[in-house]
Coordinates of C-alpha atoms and ligand atoms in Angstrom, one line a residue:
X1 CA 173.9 164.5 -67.3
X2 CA 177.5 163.1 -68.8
X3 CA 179.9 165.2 -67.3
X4 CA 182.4 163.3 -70.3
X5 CA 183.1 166.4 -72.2
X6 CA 183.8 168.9 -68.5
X7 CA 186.5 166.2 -68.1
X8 CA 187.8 166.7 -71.5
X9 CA 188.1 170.6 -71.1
X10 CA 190.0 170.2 -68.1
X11 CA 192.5 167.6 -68.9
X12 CA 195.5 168.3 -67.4
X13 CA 197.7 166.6 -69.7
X14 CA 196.0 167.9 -72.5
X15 CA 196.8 171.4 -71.6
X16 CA 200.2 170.4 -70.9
X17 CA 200.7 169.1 -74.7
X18 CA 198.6 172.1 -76.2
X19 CA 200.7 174.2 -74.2
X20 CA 203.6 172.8 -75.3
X21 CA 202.6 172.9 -79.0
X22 CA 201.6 176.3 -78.4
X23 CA 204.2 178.1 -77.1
X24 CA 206.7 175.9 -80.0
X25 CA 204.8 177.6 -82.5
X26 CA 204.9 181.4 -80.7
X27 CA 208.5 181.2 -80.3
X28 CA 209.0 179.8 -83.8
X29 CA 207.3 182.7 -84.9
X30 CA 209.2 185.3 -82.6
X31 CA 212.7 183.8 -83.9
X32 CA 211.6 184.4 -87.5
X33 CA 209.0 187.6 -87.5
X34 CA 211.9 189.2 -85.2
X35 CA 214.4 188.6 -88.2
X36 CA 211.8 190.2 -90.7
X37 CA 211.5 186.4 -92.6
X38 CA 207.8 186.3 -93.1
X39 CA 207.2 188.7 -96.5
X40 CA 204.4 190.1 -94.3
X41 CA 203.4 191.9 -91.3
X42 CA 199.6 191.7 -92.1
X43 CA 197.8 189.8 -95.0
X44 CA 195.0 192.4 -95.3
X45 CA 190.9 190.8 -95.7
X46 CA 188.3 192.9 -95.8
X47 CA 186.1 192.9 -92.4
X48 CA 183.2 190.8 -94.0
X49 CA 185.6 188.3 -96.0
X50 CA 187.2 187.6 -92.7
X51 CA 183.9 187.3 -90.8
X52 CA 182.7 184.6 -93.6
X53 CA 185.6 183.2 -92.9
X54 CA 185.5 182.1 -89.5
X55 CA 182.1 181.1 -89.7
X56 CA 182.8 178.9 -91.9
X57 CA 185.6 177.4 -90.0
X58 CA 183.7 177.0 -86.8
X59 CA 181.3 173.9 -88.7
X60 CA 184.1 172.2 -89.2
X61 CA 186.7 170.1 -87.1
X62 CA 190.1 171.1 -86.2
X63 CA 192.6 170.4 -83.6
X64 CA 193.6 173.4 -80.9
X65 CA 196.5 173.7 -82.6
X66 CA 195.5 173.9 -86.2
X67 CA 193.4 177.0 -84.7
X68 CA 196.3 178.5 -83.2
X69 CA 198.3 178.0 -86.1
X70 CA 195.4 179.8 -88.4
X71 CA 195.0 182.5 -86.1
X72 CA 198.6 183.1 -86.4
X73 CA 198.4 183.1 -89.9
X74 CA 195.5 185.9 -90.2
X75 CA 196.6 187.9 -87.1
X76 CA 198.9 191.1 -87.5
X77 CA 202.7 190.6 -86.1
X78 CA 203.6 193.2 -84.3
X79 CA 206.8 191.5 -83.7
X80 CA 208.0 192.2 -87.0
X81 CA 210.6 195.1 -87.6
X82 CA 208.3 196.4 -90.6
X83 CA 205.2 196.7 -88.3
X84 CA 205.8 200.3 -87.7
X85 CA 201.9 201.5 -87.3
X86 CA 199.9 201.6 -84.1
X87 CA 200.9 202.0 -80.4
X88 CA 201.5 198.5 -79.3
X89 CA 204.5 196.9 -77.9
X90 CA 206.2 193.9 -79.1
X91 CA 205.2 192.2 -76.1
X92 CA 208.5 190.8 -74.5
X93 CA 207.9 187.1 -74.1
X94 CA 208.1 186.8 -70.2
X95 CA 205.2 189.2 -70.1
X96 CA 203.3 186.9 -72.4
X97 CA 203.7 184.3 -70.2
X98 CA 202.7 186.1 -66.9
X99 CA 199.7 186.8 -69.1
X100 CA 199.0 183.3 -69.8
X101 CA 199.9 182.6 -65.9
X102 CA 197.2 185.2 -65.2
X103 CA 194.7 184.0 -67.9
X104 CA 194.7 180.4 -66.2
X105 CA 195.0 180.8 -62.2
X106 CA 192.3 183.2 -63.0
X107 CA 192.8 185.4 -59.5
X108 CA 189.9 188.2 -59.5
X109 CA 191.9 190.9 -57.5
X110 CA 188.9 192.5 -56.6
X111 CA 190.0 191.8 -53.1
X112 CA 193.1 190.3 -51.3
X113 CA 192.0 186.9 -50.5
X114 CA 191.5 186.7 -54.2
X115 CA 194.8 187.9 -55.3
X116 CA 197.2 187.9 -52.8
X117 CA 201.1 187.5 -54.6
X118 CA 199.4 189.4 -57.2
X119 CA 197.8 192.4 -55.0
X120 CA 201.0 192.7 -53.3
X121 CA 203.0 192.9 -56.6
X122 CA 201.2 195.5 -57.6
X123 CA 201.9 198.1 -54.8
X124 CA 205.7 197.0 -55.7
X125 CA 204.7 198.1 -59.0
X126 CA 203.5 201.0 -58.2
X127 CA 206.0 201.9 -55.6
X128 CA 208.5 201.9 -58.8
X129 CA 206.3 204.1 -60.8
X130 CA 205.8 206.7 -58.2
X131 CA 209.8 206.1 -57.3
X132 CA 210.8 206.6 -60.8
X133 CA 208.3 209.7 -61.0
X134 CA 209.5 211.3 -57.5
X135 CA 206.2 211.5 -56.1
X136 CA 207.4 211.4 -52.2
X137 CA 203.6 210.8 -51.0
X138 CA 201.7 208.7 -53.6
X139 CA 200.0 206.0 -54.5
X140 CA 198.6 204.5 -57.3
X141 CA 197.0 201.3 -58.9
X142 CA 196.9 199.3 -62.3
X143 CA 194.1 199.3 -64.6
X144 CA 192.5 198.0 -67.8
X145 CA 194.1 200.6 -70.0
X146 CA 194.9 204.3 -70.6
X147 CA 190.9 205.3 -71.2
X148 CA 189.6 203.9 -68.5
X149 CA 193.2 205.3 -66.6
X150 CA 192.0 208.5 -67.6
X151 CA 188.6 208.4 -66.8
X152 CA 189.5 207.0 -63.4
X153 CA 191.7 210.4 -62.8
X154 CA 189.2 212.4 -64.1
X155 CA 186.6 211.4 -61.2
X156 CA 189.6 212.0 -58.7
X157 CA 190.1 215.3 -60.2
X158 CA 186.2 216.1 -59.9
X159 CA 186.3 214.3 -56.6
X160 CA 188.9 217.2 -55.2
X161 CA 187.7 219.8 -57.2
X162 CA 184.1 220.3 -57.7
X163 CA 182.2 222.6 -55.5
X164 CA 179.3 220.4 -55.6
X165 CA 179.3 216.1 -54.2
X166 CA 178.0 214.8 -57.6
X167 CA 179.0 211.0 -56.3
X168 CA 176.2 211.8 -53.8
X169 CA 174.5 214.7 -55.8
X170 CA 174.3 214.2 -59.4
X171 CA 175.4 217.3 -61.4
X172 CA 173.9 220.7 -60.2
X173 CA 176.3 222.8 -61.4
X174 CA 178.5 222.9 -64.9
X175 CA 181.8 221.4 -65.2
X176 CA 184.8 221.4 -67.7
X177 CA 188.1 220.0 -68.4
X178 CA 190.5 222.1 -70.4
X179 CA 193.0 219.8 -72.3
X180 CA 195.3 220.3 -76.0
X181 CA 193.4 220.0 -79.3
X182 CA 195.8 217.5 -80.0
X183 CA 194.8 215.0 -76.9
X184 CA 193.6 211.7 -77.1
X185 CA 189.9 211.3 -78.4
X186 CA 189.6 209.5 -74.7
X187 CA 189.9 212.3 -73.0
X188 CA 187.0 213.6 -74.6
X189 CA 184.8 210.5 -74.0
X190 CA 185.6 210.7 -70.2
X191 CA 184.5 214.5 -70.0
X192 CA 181.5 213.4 -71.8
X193 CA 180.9 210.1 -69.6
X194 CA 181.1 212.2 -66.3
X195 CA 178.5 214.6 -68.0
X196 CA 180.4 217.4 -68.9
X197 CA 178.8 217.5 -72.6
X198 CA 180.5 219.0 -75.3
X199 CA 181.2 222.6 -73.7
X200 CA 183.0 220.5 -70.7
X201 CA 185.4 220.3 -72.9
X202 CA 187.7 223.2 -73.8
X203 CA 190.0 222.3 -76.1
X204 CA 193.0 224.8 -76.5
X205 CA 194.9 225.2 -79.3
X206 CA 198.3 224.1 -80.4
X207 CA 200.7 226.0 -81.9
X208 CA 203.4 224.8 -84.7
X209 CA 204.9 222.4 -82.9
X210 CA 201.8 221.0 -81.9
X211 CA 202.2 221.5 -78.3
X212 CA 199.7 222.7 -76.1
X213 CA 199.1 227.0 -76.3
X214 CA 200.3 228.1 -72.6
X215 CA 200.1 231.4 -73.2
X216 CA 196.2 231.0 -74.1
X217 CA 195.3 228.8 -71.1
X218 CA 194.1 232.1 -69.2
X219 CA 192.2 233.0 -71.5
X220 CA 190.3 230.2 -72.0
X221 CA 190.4 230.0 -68.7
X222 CA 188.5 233.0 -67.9
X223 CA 186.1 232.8 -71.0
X224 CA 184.8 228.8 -69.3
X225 CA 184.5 231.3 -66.0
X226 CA 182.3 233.9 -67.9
X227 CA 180.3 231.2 -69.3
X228 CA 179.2 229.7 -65.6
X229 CA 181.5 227.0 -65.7
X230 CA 183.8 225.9 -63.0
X231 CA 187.5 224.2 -64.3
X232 CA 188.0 221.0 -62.6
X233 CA 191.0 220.5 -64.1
X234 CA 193.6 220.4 -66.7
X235 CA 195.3 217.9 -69.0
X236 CA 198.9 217.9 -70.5
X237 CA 199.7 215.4 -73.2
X238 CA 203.1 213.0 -72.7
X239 CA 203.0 213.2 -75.8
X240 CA 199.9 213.3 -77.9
X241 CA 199.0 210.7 -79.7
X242 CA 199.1 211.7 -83.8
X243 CA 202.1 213.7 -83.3
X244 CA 204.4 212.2 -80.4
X245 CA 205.3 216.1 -79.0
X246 CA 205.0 216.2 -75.5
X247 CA 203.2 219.8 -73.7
X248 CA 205.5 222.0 -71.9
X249 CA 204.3 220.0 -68.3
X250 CA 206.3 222.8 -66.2
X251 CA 203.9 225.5 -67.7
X252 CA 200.7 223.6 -67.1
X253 CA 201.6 223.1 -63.8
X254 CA 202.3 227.0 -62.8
X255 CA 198.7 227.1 -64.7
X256 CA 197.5 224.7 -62.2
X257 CA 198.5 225.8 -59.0
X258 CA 197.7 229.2 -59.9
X259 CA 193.9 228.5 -60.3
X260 CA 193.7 225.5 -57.8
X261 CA 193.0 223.2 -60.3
X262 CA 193.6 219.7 -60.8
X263 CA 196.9 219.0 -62.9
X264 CA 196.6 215.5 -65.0
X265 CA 199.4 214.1 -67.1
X266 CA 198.4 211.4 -69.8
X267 CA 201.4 209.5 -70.3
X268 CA 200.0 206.7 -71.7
X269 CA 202.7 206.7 -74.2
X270 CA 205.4 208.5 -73.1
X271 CA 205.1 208.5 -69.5
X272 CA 207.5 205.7 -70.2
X273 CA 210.2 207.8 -70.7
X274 CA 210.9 208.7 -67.2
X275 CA 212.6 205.5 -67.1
X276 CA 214.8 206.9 -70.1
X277 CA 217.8 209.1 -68.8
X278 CA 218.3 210.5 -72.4
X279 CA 214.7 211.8 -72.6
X280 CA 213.5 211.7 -68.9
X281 CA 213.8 215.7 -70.1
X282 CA 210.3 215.3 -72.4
X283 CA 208.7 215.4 -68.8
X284 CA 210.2 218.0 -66.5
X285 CA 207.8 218.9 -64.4
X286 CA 205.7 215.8 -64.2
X287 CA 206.3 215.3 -60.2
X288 CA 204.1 218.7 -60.0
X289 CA 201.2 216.4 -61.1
X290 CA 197.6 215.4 -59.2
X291 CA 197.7 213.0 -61.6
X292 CA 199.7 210.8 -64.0
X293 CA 198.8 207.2 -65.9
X294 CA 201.0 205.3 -68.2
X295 CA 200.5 202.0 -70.0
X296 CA 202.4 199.4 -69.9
X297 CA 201.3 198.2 -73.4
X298 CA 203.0 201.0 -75.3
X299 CA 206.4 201.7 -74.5
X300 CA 207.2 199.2 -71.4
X301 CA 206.8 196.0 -73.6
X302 CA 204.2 194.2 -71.6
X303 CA 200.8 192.5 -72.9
X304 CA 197.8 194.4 -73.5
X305 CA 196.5 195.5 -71.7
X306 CA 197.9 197.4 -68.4
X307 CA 197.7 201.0 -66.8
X308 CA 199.1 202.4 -63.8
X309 CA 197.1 205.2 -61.9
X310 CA 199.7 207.6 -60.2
X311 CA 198.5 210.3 -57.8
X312 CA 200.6 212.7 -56.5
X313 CA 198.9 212.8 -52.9
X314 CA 197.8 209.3 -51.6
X315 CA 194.8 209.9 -50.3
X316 CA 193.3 210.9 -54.0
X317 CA 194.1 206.9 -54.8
X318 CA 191.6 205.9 -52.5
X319 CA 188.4 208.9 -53.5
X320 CA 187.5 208.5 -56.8
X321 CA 184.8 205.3 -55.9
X322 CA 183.4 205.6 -52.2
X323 CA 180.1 202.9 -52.7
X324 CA 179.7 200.5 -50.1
X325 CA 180.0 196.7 -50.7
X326 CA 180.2 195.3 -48.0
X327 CA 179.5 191.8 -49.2
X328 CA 183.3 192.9 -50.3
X329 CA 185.4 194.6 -47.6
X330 CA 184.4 194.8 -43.8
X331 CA 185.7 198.4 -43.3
X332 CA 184.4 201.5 -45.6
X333 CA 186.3 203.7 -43.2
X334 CA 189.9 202.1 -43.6
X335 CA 191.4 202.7 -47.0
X336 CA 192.4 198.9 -46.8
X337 CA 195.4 199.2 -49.8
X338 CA 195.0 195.5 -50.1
X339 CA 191.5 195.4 -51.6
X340 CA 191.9 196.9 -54.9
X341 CA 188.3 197.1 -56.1
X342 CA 187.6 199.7 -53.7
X343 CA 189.9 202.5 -56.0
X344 CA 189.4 200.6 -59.7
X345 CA 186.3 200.9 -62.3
X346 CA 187.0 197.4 -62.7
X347 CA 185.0 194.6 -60.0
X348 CA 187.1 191.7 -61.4
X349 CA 190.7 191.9 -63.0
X350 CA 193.2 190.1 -64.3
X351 CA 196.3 190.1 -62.5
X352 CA 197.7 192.3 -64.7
X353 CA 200.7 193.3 -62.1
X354 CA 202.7 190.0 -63.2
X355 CA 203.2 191.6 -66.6
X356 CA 205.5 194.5 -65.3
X357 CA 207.1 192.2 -62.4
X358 CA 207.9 189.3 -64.4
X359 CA 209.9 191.9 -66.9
X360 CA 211.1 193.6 -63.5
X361 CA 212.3 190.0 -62.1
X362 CA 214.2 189.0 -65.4
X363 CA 215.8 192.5 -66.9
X364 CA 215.4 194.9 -63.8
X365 CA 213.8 198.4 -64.7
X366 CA 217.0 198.8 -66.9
X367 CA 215.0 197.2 -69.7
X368 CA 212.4 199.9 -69.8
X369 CA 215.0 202.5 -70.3
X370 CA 217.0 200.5 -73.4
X371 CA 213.4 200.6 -74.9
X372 CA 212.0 203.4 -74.5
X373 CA 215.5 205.2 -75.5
X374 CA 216.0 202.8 -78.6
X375 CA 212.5 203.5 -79.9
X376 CA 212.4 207.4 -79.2
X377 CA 216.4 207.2 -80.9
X378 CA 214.7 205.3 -83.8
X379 CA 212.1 208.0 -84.3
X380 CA 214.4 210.4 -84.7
X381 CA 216.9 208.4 -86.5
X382 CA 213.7 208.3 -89.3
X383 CA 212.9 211.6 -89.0
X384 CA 216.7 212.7 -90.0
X385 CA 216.4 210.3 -92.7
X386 CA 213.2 211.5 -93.8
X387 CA 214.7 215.5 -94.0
X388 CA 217.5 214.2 -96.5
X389 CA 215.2 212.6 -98.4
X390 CA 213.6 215.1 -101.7
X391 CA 210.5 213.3 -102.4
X392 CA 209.4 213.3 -98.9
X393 CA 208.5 215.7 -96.3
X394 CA 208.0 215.5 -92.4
X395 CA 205.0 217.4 -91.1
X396 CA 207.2 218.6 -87.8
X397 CA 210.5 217.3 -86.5
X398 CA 210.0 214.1 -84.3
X399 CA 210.4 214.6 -80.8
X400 CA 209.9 210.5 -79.7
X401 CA 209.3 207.7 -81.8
X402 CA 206.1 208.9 -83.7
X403 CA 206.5 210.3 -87.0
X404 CA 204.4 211.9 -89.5
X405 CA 205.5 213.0 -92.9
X406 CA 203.8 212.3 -96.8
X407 CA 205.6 211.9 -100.3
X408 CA 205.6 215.2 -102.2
X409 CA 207.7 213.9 -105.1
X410 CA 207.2 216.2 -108.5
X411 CA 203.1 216.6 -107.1
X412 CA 201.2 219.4 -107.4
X413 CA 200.5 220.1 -103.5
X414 CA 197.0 219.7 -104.4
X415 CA 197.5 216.0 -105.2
X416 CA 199.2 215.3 -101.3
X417 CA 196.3 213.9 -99.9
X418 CA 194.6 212.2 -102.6
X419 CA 198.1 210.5 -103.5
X420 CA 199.2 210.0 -99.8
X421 CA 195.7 208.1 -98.8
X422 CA 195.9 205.8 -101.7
X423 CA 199.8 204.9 -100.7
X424 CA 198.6 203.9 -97.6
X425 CA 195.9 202.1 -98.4
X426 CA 198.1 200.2 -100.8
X427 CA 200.8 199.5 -98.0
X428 CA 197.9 198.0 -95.9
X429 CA 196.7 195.4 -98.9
X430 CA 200.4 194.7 -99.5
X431 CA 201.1 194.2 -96.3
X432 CA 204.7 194.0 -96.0
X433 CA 204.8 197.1 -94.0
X434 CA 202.4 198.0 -91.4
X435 CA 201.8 202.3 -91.0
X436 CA 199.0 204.5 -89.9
X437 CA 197.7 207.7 -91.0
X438 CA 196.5 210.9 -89.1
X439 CA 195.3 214.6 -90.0
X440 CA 197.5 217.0 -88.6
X441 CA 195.6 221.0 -88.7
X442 CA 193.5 219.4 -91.8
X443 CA 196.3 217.6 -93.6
X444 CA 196.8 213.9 -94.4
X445 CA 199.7 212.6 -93.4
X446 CA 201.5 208.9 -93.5
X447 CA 202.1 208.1 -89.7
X448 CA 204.7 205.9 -87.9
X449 CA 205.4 204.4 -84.6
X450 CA 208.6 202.9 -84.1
X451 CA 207.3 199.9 -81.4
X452 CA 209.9 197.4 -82.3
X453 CA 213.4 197.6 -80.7
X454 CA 215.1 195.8 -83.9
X455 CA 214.0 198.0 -86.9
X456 CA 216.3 199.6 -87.9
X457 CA 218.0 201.7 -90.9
X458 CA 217.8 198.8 -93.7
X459 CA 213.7 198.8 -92.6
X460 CA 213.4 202.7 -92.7
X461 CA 215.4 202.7 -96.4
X462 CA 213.2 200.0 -97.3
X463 CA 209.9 201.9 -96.4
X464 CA 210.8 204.6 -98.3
X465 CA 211.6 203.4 -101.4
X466 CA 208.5 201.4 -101.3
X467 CA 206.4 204.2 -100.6
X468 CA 208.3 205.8 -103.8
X469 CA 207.4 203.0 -106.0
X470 CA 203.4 202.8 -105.1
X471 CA 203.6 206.8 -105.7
X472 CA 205.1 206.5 -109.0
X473 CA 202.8 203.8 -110.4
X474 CA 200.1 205.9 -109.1
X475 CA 201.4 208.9 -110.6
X476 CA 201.3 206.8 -114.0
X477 CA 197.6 205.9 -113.8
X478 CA 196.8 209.2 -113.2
X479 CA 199.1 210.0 -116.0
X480 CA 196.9 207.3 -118.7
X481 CA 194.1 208.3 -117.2
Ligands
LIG501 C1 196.9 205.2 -76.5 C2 196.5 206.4 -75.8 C3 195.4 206.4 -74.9 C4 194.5 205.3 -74.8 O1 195.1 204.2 -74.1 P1 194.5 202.7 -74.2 O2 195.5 202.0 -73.4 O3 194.7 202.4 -75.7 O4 193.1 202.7 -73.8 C5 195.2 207.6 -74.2 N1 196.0 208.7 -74.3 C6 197.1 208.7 -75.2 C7 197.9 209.9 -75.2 C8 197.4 207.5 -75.9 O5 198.4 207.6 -76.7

């Protein structure tokens, strides 16, 4: 067996001049997307195009760095002040490279031995978070993003809650979850993974400001009671995701208390924005929490993808996976902080810790504050705009840096959605901006997310008066036709 091409793979100098022409080409592109020079934030091929595409490309030769530089090419930039779409940070650079420390040295984290600078970051990590919170007695850990955040609160809160030990048991008796119409489809998929089924799930309505009913949650309440159900718990939105308005957290939490239920904030957003003294006020009442997570990957600039755990009380860091492994850890007894795998889903990660630390060591938590502010005073910045604008409407006054709103122009309100989808499907084959989309109580709406710190008014005017042209030449067609 030639062991000729193992070498290869793991040439040291090699790596060193990929690396080199690797990271030329990602700064050149940071300089330039940052400034808005490429004409496009996406050039848009359809799934199977692209998929021929790279099939073809795989029979034939190319350096490591023509691949790069293709990928490049074909990948969306969220760097780019007109990428104003989906919830992803402009990753700040340091973080990419604490990623690409992580992605080589290749430290499991599962336990200590096999993560120790990064295992011991992590609880300086989450000291910050719970610091920053004002949780006196928590704890916490990071995970592989906000679902599996949630999920992994959601078996704490059943862990504390249930009557019954289902970890032990299996389900003898019927659960549910109340949580906001408005919440994250993930929250759903948890109650459904822990076997809650579809009536586990009581979703409560919103009223016109799309924030979760409080005055309703008794109700509900009692009607999951009459039904043979027992409440586990109950989750508040910070914010929710289509419309960026954050639930009144003070109110769920008097809700809480009151029934003995477990109190979850998903903040995988906007949890951010307790590092934000201008809108630390979104989440008054989130220290009254069981739970809390918050991902890194939103609105704290780091690579995707990384979510911190919080919990309120310590010990519920430590309950939601009690299996034995003792091929793993020695003790079962001793909650051993150190070993990670004993409280995450995940066996193996990556050392996902560096990402936050390695902004933390360069910028201090300051930077997570300018961010979080600047994108939440963009939002709103739009959403003035937007107001003083006569062809368009906004479907509720941004509260953070999500806003929805459609072109109404001269149209009959009939033609709103059939117009507003086909502008946005437009802007996605143009590509020069990047936005979403979202149905708010059964109505289409054009959704944005200002991610990037440096778009600004110019970017917002521009939008607009794009938007205005695809809507007019539509309005023609329709016309001729
Ligand atoms: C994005 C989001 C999630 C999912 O988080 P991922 O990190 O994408 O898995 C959950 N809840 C809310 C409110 C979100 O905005």
């Amino acid at each position: 067996m030639s062991t000729e091409l193992l070498h290869k793979a793991y040439r040291g100098d090699l790596f060193k001049e990929e690396g080199n022409d690797l990271i030329a080409l990602l700064a050149d592109h940071l300089t330039k997307t940052k400034e808005g020079t490429p004409s496009k934030v996406t050039r848009w091929v359809p799934p199977q195009a692209e998929y021929d595409f790279w099939k073809e490309y795989i029979k034939e030769e190319h350096s490591t760095k023509a691949f790069f530089s293709t990928l490049l090419e074909r990948s969306i930039h969220t760097h780019h002040p007109k990428y104003i779409g989906h919830q992803i940070a402009s990753a700040v650079p340091v973080s990419a490279l604490a990623t690409l420390f992580s992605a080589q040295l290749n430290n499991g984290m599962t336990v200590y031995e096999m993560g120790q600078a990064s295992t011991a970051i992590e609880k300086n990590v989450i000291d910050m978070f719970l610091k920053t919170i004002g949780y006196m007695q928590g704890d916490g850990f990071l995970t592989s993003g906000g679902t599996l955040a949630n999920l992994t609160a959601m078996l704490a809160a059943r862990k504390a809650i249930a009557d019954d030990d289902i970890w032990n048991d299996g389900h003898n008796s019927k659960l549910a979850i109340m949580v906001s119409e408005e919440a994250h489809y993930c929250v759903d998929r948890a109650a459904r993974i822990m076997g809650l089924g579809s009536e586990g799930i009581i979703k409560i309505p919103v009223n016109e400001d799309y924030a979760i009913r409080a005055e309703v949650l008794e109700a509900y309440y009692d009607k999951a009671l009459a039904n043979g159900r027992q409440v586990i718990a109950i989750v508040g939105s910070a914010p929710s995701t289509s419309t960026g308005v954050y639930d009144d957290l003070q109110k769920i939490s008097a809700f809480a208390k009151a029934k003995k239920i477990w109190f979850h904030v998903d903040g995988a957003h906007g949890g951010a924005a307790i590092f934000s003294s201008k809108y630390k006020y979104l989440l008054d009442g989130i220290d009254q929490a069981d739970s809390v997570i918050i991902d890194g990957h939103k609105m704290m600039g780091t690579s995707s993808i990384t979510t911190a755990v919080l919990f309120k009380n310590d010990v519920d860091s430590y309950a939601t996976f009690e299996q034995k492994a003792q091929y793993l850890w020695d003790k079962n007894d001793d909650p051993e902080w150190y070993n990670l795998g004993k409280r995450t889903f995940e066996c193996t990660k990556s050392m996902m810790s560096l990402r936050f630390f390695a902004i933390m060591n360069a910028y201090g938590t300051q930077f997570f504050d300018d961010n979080v502010t600047v994108l939440y005073d963009a939002g709103r910045e739009f959403g003035t705009y937007i107001e003083e604008h006569s062809d368009f409407e906004l479907a509720l006054t941004p509260i953070s840096n999500i806003v929805c709103f459609r072109y109404t122009g001269n149209l009959n309100p009939e033609a709103y959605e059939e117009v507003n989808r086909k502008i946005r499907q437009e802007l996605l084959e143009d590509g020069e901006f990047y936005i979403v989309s979202t149905l708010l109580k059964g109505e289409f709406f054009l959704r944005t997310t200002f991610m990037n710190p440096f778009t600004n008014k110019e970017h917002m005017e521009l939008l607009l008066k794009k938007i205005k042209e695809i809507a007019v030449k539509i309005e023609q067609i329709t016309i001729n036709i």
